[in-house]
Short mmCIF file of C-alpha atoms and ligand atoms in Angstrom, two decimals:
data_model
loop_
_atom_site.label_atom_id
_atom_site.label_comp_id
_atom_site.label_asym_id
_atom_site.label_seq_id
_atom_site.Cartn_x
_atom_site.Cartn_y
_atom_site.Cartn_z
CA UNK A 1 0.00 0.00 0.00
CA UNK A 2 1.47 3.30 -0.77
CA UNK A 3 2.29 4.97 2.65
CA UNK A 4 1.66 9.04 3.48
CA UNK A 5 5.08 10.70 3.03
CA UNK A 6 4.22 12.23 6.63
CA UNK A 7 4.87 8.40 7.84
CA UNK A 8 7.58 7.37 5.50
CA UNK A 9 9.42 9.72 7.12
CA UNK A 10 9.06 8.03 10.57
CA UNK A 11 11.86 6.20 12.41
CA UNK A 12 11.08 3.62 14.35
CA UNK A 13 11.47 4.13 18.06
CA UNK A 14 15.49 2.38 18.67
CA UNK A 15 15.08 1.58 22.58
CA UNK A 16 11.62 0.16 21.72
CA UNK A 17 13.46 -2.12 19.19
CA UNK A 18 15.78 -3.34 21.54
CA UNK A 19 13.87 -4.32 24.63
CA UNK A 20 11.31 -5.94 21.99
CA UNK A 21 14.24 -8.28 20.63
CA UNK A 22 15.27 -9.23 23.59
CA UNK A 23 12.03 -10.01 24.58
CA UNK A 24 11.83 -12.37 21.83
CA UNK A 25 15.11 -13.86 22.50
CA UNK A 26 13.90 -14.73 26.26
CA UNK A 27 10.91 -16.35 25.16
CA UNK A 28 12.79 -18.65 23.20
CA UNK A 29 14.55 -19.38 26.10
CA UNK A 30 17.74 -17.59 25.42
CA UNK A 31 19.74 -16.19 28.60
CA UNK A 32 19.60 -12.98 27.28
CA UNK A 33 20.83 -9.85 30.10
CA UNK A 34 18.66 -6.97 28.98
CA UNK A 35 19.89 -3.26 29.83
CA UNK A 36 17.16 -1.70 26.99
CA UNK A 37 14.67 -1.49 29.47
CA UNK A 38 13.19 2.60 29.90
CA UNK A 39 11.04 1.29 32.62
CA UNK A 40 11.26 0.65 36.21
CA UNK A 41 11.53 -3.05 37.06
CA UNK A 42 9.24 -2.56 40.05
CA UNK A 43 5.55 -2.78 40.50
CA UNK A 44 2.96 0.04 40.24
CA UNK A 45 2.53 1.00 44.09
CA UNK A 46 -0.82 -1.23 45.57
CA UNK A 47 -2.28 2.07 46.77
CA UNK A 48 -2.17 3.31 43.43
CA UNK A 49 -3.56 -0.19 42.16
CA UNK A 50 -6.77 0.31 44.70
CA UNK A 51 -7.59 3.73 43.72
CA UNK A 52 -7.71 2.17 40.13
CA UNK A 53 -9.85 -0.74 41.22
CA UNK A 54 -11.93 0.77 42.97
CA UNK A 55 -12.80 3.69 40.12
CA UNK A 56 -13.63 0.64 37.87
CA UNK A 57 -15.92 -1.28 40.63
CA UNK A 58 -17.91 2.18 40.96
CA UNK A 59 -18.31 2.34 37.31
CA UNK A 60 -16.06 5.31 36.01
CA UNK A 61 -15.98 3.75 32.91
CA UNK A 62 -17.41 6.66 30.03
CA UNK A 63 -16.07 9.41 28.98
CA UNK A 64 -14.56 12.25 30.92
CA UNK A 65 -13.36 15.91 30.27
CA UNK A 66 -10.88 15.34 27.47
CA UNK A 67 -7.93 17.41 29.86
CA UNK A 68 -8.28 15.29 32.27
CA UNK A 69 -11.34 15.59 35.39
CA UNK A 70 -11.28 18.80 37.67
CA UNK A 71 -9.74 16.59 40.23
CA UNK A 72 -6.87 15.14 38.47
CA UNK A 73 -5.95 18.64 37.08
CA UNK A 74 -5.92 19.92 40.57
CA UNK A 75 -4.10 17.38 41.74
CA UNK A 76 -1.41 17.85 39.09
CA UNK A 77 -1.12 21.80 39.67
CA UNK A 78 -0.93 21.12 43.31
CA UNK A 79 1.58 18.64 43.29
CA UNK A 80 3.92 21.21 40.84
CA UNK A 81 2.96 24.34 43.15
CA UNK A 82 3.86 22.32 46.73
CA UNK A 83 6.62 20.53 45.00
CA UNK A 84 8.43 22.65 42.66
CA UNK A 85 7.25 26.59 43.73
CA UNK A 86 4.99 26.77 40.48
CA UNK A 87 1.65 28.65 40.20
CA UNK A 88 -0.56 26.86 38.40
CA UNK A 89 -4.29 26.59 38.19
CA UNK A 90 -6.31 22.80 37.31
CA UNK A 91 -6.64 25.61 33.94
CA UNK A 92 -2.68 25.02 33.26
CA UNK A 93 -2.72 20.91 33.14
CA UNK A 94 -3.76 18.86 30.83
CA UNK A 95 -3.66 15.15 31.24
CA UNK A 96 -2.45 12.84 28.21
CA UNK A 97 -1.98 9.36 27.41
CA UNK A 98 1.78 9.79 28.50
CA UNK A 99 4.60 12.14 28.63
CA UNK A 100 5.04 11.01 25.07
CA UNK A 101 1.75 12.08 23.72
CA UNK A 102 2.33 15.32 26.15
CA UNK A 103 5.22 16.35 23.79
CA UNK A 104 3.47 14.95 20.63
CA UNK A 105 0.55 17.37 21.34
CA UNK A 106 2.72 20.75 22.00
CA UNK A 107 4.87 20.45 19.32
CA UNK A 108 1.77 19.96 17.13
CA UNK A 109 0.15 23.12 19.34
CA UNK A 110 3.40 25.24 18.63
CA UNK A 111 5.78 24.75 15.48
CA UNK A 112 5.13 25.54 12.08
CA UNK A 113 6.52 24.63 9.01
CA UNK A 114 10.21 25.86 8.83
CA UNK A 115 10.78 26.28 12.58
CA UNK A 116 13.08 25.35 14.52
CA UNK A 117 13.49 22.89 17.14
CA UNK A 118 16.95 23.39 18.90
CA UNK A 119 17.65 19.80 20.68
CA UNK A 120 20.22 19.36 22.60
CA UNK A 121 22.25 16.21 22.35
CA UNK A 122 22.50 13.15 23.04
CA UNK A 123 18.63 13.41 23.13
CA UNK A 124 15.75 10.81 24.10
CA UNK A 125 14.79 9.49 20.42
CA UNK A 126 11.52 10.81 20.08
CA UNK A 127 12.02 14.51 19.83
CA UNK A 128 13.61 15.01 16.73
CA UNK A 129 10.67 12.67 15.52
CA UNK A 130 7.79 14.57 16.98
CA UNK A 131 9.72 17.95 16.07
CA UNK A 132 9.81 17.03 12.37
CA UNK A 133 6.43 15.26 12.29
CA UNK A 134 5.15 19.14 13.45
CA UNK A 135 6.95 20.42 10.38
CA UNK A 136 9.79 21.32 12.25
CA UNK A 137 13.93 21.75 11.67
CA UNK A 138 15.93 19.82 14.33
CA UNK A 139 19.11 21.98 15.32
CA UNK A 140 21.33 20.19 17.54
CA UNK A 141 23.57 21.40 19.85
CA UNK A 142 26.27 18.99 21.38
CA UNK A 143 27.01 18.44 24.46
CA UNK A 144 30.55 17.56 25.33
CA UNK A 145 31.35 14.05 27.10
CA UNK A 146 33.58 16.39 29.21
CA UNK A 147 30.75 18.17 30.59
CA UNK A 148 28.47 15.22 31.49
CA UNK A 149 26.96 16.01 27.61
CA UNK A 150 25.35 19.17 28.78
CA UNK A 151 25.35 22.35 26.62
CA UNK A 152 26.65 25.44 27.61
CA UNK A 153 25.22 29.12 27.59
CA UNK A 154 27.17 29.88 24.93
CA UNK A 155 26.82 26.94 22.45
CA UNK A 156 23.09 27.97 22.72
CA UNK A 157 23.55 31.10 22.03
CA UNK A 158 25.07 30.70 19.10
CA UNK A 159 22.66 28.51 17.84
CA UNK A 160 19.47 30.48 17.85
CA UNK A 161 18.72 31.50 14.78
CA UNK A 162 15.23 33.84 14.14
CA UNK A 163 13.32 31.00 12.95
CA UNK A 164 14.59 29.31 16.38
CA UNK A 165 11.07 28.59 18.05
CA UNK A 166 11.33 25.57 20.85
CA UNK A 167 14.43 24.73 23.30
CA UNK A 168 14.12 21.17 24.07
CA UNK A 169 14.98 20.78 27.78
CA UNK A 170 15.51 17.14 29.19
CA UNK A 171 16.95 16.86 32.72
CA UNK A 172 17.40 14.85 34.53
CA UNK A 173 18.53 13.38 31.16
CA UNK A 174 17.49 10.29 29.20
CA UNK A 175 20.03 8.87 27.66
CA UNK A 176 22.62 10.13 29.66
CA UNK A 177 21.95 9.44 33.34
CA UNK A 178 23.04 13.62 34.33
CA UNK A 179 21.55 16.70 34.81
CA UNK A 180 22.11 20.52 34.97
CA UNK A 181 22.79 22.10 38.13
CA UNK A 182 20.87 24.88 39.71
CA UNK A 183 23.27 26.97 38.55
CA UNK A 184 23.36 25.67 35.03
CA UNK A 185 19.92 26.13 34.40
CA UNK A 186 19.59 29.67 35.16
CA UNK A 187 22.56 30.72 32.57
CA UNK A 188 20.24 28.65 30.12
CA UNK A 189 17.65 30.65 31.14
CA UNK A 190 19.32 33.95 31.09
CA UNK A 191 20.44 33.34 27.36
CA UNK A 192 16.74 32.25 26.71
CA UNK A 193 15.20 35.94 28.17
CA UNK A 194 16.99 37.50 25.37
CA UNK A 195 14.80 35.82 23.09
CA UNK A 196 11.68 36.45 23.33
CA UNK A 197 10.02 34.22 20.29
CA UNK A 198 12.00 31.10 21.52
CA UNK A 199 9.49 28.69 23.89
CA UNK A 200 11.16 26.07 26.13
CA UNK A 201 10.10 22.49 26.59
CA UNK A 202 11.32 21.18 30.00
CA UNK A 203 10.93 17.65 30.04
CA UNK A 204 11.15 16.89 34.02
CA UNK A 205 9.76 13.22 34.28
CA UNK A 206 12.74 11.80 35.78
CA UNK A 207 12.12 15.04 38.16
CA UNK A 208 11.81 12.37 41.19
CA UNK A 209 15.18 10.39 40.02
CA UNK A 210 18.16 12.17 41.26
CA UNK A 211 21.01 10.69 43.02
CA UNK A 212 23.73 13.42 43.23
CA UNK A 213 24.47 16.59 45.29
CA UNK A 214 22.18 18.75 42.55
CA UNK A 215 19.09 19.46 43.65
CA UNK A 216 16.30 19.54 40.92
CA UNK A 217 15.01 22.85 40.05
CA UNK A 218 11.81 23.10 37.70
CA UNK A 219 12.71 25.39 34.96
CA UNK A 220 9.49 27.37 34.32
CA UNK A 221 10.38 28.84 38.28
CA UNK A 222 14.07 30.08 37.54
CA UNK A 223 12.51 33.47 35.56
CA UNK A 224 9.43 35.03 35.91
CA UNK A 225 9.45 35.97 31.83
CA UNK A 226 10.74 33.12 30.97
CA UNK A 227 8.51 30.81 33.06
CA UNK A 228 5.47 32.06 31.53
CA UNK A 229 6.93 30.71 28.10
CA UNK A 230 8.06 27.74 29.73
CA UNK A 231 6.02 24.29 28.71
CA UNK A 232 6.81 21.67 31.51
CA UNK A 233 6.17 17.87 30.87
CA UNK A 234 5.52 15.04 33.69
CA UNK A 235 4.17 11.89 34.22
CA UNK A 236 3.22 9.03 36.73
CA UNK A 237 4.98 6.00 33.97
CA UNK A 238 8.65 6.83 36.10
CA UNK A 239 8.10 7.82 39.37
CA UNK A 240 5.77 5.49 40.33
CA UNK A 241 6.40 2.42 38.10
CA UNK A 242 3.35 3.17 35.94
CA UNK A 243 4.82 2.73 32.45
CA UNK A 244 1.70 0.59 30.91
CA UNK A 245 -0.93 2.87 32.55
CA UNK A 246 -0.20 5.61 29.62
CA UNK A 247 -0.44 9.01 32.02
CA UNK A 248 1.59 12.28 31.21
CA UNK A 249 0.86 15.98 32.44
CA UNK A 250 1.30 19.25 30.39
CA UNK A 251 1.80 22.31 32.45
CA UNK A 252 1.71 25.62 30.85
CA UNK A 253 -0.41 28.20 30.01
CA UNK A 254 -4.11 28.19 29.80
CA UNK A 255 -4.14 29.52 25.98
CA UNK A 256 -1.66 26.25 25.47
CA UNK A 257 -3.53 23.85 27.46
CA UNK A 258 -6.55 24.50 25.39
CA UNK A 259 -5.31 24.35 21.78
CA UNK A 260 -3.75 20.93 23.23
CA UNK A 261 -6.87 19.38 24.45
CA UNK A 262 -8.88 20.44 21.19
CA UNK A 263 -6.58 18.79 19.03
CA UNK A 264 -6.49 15.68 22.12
CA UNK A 265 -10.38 16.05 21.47
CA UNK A 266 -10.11 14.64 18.00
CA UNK A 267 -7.07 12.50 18.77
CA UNK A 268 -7.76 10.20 21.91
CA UNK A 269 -10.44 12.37 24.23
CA UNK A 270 -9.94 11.55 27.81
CA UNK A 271 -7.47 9.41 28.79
CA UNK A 272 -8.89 5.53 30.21
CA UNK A 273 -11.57 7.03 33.04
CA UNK A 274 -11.12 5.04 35.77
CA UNK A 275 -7.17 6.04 35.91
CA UNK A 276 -8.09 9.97 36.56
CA UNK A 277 -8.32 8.87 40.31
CA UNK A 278 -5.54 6.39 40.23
CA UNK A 279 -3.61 9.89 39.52
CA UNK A 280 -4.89 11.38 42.40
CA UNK A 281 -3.91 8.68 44.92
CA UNK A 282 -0.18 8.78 43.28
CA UNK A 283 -0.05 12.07 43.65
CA UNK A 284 -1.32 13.08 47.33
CA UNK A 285 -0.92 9.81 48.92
CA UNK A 286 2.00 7.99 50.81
CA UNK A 287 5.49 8.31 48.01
CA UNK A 288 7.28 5.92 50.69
CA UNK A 289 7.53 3.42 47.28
CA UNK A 290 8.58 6.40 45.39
CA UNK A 291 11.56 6.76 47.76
CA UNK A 292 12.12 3.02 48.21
CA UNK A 293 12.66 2.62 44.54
CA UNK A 294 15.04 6.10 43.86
CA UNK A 295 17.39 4.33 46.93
CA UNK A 296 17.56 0.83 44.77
CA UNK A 297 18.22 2.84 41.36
CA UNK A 298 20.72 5.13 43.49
CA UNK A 299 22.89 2.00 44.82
CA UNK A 300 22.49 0.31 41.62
CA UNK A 301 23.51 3.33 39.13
CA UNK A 302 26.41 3.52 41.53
CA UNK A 303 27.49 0.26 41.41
CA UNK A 304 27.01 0.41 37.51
CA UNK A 305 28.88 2.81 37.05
CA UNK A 306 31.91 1.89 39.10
CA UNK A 307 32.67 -1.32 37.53
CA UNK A 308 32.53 0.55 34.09
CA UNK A 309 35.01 2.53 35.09
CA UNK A 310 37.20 -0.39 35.24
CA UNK A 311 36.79 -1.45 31.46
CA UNK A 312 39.53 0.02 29.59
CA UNK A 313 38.91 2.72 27.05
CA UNK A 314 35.42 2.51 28.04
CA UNK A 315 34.27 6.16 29.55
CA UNK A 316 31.52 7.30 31.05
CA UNK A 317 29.66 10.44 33.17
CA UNK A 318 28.64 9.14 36.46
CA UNK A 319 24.82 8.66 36.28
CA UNK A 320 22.57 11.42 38.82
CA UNK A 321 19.60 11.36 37.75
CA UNK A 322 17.26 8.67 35.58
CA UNK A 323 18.09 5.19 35.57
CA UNK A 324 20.37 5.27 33.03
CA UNK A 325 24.27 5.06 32.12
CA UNK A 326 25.77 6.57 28.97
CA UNK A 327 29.49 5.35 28.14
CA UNK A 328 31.57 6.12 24.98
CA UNK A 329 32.60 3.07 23.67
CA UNK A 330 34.21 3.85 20.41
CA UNK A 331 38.03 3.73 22.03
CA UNK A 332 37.34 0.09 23.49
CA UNK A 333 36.18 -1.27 20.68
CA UNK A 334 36.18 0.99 17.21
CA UNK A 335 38.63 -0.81 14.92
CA UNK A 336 38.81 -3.90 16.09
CA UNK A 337 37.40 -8.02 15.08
CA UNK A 338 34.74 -9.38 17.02
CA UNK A 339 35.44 -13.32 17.51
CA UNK A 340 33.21 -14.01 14.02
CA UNK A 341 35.67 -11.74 12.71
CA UNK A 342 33.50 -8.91 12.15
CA UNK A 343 34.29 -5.23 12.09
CA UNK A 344 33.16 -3.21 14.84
CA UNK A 345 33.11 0.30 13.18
CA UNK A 346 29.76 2.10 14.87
CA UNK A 347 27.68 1.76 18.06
CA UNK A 348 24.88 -0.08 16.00
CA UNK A 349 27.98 -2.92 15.05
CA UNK A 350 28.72 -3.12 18.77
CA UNK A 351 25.49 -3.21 19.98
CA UNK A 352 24.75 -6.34 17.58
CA UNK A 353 28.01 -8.42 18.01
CA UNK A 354 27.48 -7.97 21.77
CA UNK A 355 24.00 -9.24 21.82
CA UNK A 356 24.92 -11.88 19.35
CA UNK A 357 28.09 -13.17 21.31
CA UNK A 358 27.20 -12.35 25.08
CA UNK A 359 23.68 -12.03 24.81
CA UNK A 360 23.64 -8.93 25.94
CA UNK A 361 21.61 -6.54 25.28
CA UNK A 362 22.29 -2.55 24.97
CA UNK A 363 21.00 0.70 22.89
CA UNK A 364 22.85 1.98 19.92
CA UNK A 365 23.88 5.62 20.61
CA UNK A 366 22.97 6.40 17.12
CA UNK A 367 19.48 7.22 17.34
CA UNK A 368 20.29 9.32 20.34
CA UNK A 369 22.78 11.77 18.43
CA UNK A 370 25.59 10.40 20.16
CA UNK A 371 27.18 7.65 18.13
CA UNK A 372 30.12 7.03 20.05
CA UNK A 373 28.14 5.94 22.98
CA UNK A 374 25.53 3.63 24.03
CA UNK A 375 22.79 3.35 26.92
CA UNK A 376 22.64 0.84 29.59
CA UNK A 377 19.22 1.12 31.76
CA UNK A 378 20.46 0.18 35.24
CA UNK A 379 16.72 -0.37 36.26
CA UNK A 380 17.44 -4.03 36.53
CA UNK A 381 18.12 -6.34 39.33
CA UNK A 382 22.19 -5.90 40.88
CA UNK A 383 22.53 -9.87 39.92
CA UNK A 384 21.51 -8.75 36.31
CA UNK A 385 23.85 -5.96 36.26
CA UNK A 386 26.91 -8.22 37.78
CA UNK A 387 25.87 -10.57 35.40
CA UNK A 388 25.56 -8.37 32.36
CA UNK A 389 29.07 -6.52 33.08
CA UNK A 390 30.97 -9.79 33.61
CA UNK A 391 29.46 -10.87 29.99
CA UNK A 392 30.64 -7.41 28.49
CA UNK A 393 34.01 -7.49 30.14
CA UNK A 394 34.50 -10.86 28.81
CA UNK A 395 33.55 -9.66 25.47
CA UNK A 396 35.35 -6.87 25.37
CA UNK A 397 38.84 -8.99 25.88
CA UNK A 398 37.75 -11.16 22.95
CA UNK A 399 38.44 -8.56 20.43
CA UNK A 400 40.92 -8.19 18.18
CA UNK A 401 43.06 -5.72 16.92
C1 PLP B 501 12.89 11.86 28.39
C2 PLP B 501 11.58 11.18 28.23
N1 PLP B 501 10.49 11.94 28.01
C3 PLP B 501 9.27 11.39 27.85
C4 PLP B 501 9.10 10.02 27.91
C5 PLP B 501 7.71 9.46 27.73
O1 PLP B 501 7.19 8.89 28.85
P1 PLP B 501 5.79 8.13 28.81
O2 PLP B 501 6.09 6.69 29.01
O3 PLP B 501 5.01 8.72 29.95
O4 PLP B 501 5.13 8.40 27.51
C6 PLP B 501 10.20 9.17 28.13
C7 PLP B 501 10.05 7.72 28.17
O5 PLP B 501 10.97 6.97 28.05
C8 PLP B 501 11.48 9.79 28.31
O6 PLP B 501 12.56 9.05 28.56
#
């Protein structure tokens, strides 16, 4: 069938691809260590579960407001006003069917044919996607390895350009496992004031997942002028282990929220009903799980990241926020003969020959602008991770010059 160009155009999510092979290969019953995983390996939170449950029993099961119900917008503007000093109104938030179909909607709401997106790499692989699919340009700006891949005040100024329309914020980060300081974010912001066309995306959903001595500031809060052109995405999928349930928050302003939920209107409408009070309960109840779970990723990320740093030629930022780990490969293994005697030239070559000779499994950098580099998830059990490492070590001495 002949296919739109719009879709033609579409790459394939990468880390999708990944975690869905090695799916596969476990269900043949291959011993396959997976480190594709963008999910928590823990269970939603049984409080959360109830609220759910219950929703259903009482038959919340039609259709809702397509932003979400009063209540769950509250709850969402409450939770970013106690939380994170914003000022938001149930008017601001609009509830989606994740963070993903947050972004999806706002660069839809905002770009127009020949804008530009500036993205900041390495980036999660969906923005450029989304960006374009709006009829955007992607303009990255690279991050250095040397500064934990963050961009600098400077590199962005220098890339704004008139037609520059949307900063793509992502911390903490997904691929890399960092984030900005404080500090960091305000110079962002201070280059961002000067321009007053340019809109910022802050993508905080790994808000909750920070192991370091930064603490997380929400962007929209760092600037009065630039807050109000600030576009903040969150959701329940990482923070509380709620990856299948499909719920993301926009929080912005109330012009914004609107255009978003009449184009959700003749997307999706509401997301699934009987969730809208599951997002209450994560929200306002006990976040003991929440807490439980950022401890395990902390020791784990930790741990991860130490015994990379004893693979040689193998470097990599340590990991503060997220759950993952970014290292640069391409001296440990660029140039040399996997035991088949293949070439390993490119992230994509060493991501294959590893899964095919360790059965290991880990996400080309490619797709994430960094192709050097590839992304191990530590959300994964330690014996996984001990497991996994040993296998990569052992691969890595197999190569050949
Ligand atoms: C940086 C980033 N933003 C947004 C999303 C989308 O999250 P959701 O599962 O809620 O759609 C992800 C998911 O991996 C992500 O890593």
């Amino acid at each position: 069938m002949e296919l739109s160009d719009r879709v033609k155009a579409i790459k394939p999510s990468s880390t999708l691809a990944v975690t869905a092979r090695a799916k596969a290969m476990k269900a043949q019953g291959i011993d396959v260590v997976s480190f594709g995983a963008g999910e928590p390996d823990f269970d939603t939170p049984q409080n959360i579960k109830i609220a759910a449950a219950k929703a259903l029993e009482a038959g919340l099961t039609k259709y809702e407001p397509t932003p979400g119900t009063p209540a769950a917008r509250q709850a969402v503007a409450d939770y970013m006003n106690q939380r994170h000093g914003h000022n938001a109104k149930g008017e601001n938030v609009i509830v989606s069917c994740g963070g993903k179909h947050a972004l999806y909607l706002a660069f839809q709401a905002l770009i127009n044919p020949g804008d530009e997106v500036l993205l900041p790499a390495p980036y999660w692989v969906t923005y450029p996607e989304q960006a374009q699919m709006a009829g955007g340009t992607v303009r990255e700006i690279h991050g250095s390895a040397d500064n934990d891949f963050k961009i600098t005040p400077q590199q962005l100024e220098a890339a704004i350009s008139p037609r520059s329309r949307v900063l793509v914020i992502n911390s903490p980060s997904n691929p890399t496992g960092t984030m900005y300081s404080p500090a960091e974010l305000e110079a962002i912001a201070k280059v961002v004031a000067k321009h007053p066309r340019l809109i910022v995306f802050s993508d905080e959903i790994y808000e909750r997942l920070v192991y370091g001595e930064d603490k997380f500031v929400s962007f929209a809060t760092l600037d009065p002028q630039v807050g109000q052109r600030t576009v903040t995405f969150n959701c329940l999928s990482k923070t509380y282990a709620m990856t299948g349930w499909r719920v993301g928050f926009t929080i912005g302003p109330a012009d914004l929220i609107k255009a978003m939920s009449d184009l959700q209107g003749q997307m999706t409408s509401n997301i699934t009903s009987f969730c809208m009070p599951a997002i209450v309960e994560a929200l306002t109840g006990p976040q003991d799980a929440v807490e439980q779970m950022r401890q395990a990723f902390a020791k784990r990320g930790a741990h991860m990241h130490k015994r990379l740093g004893k693979l040689k030629g193998v470097k990599c930022p340590r990991p503060t926020g997220a759950f993952y780990v970014f290292p640069d490969i391409s001296d440990a293994t660029f140039g040399k003969k996997d035991p088949a005697g293949k070439a390993i030239d490119s992230a994509a070559d060493f991501t294959a020959s590893l899964l095919e000779h360790q059965k290991v499994a880990v996400v080309p950098g490619e797709d994430f602008g960094a192709p050097s580099c590839v992304r191990l998830s530590f959300a994964t059990s330690m014996e996984q991770i001990d497991e996994g490492l040993d296998r990569l070590a052992a691969y890595l001495k197999s190569l050949k010059a």
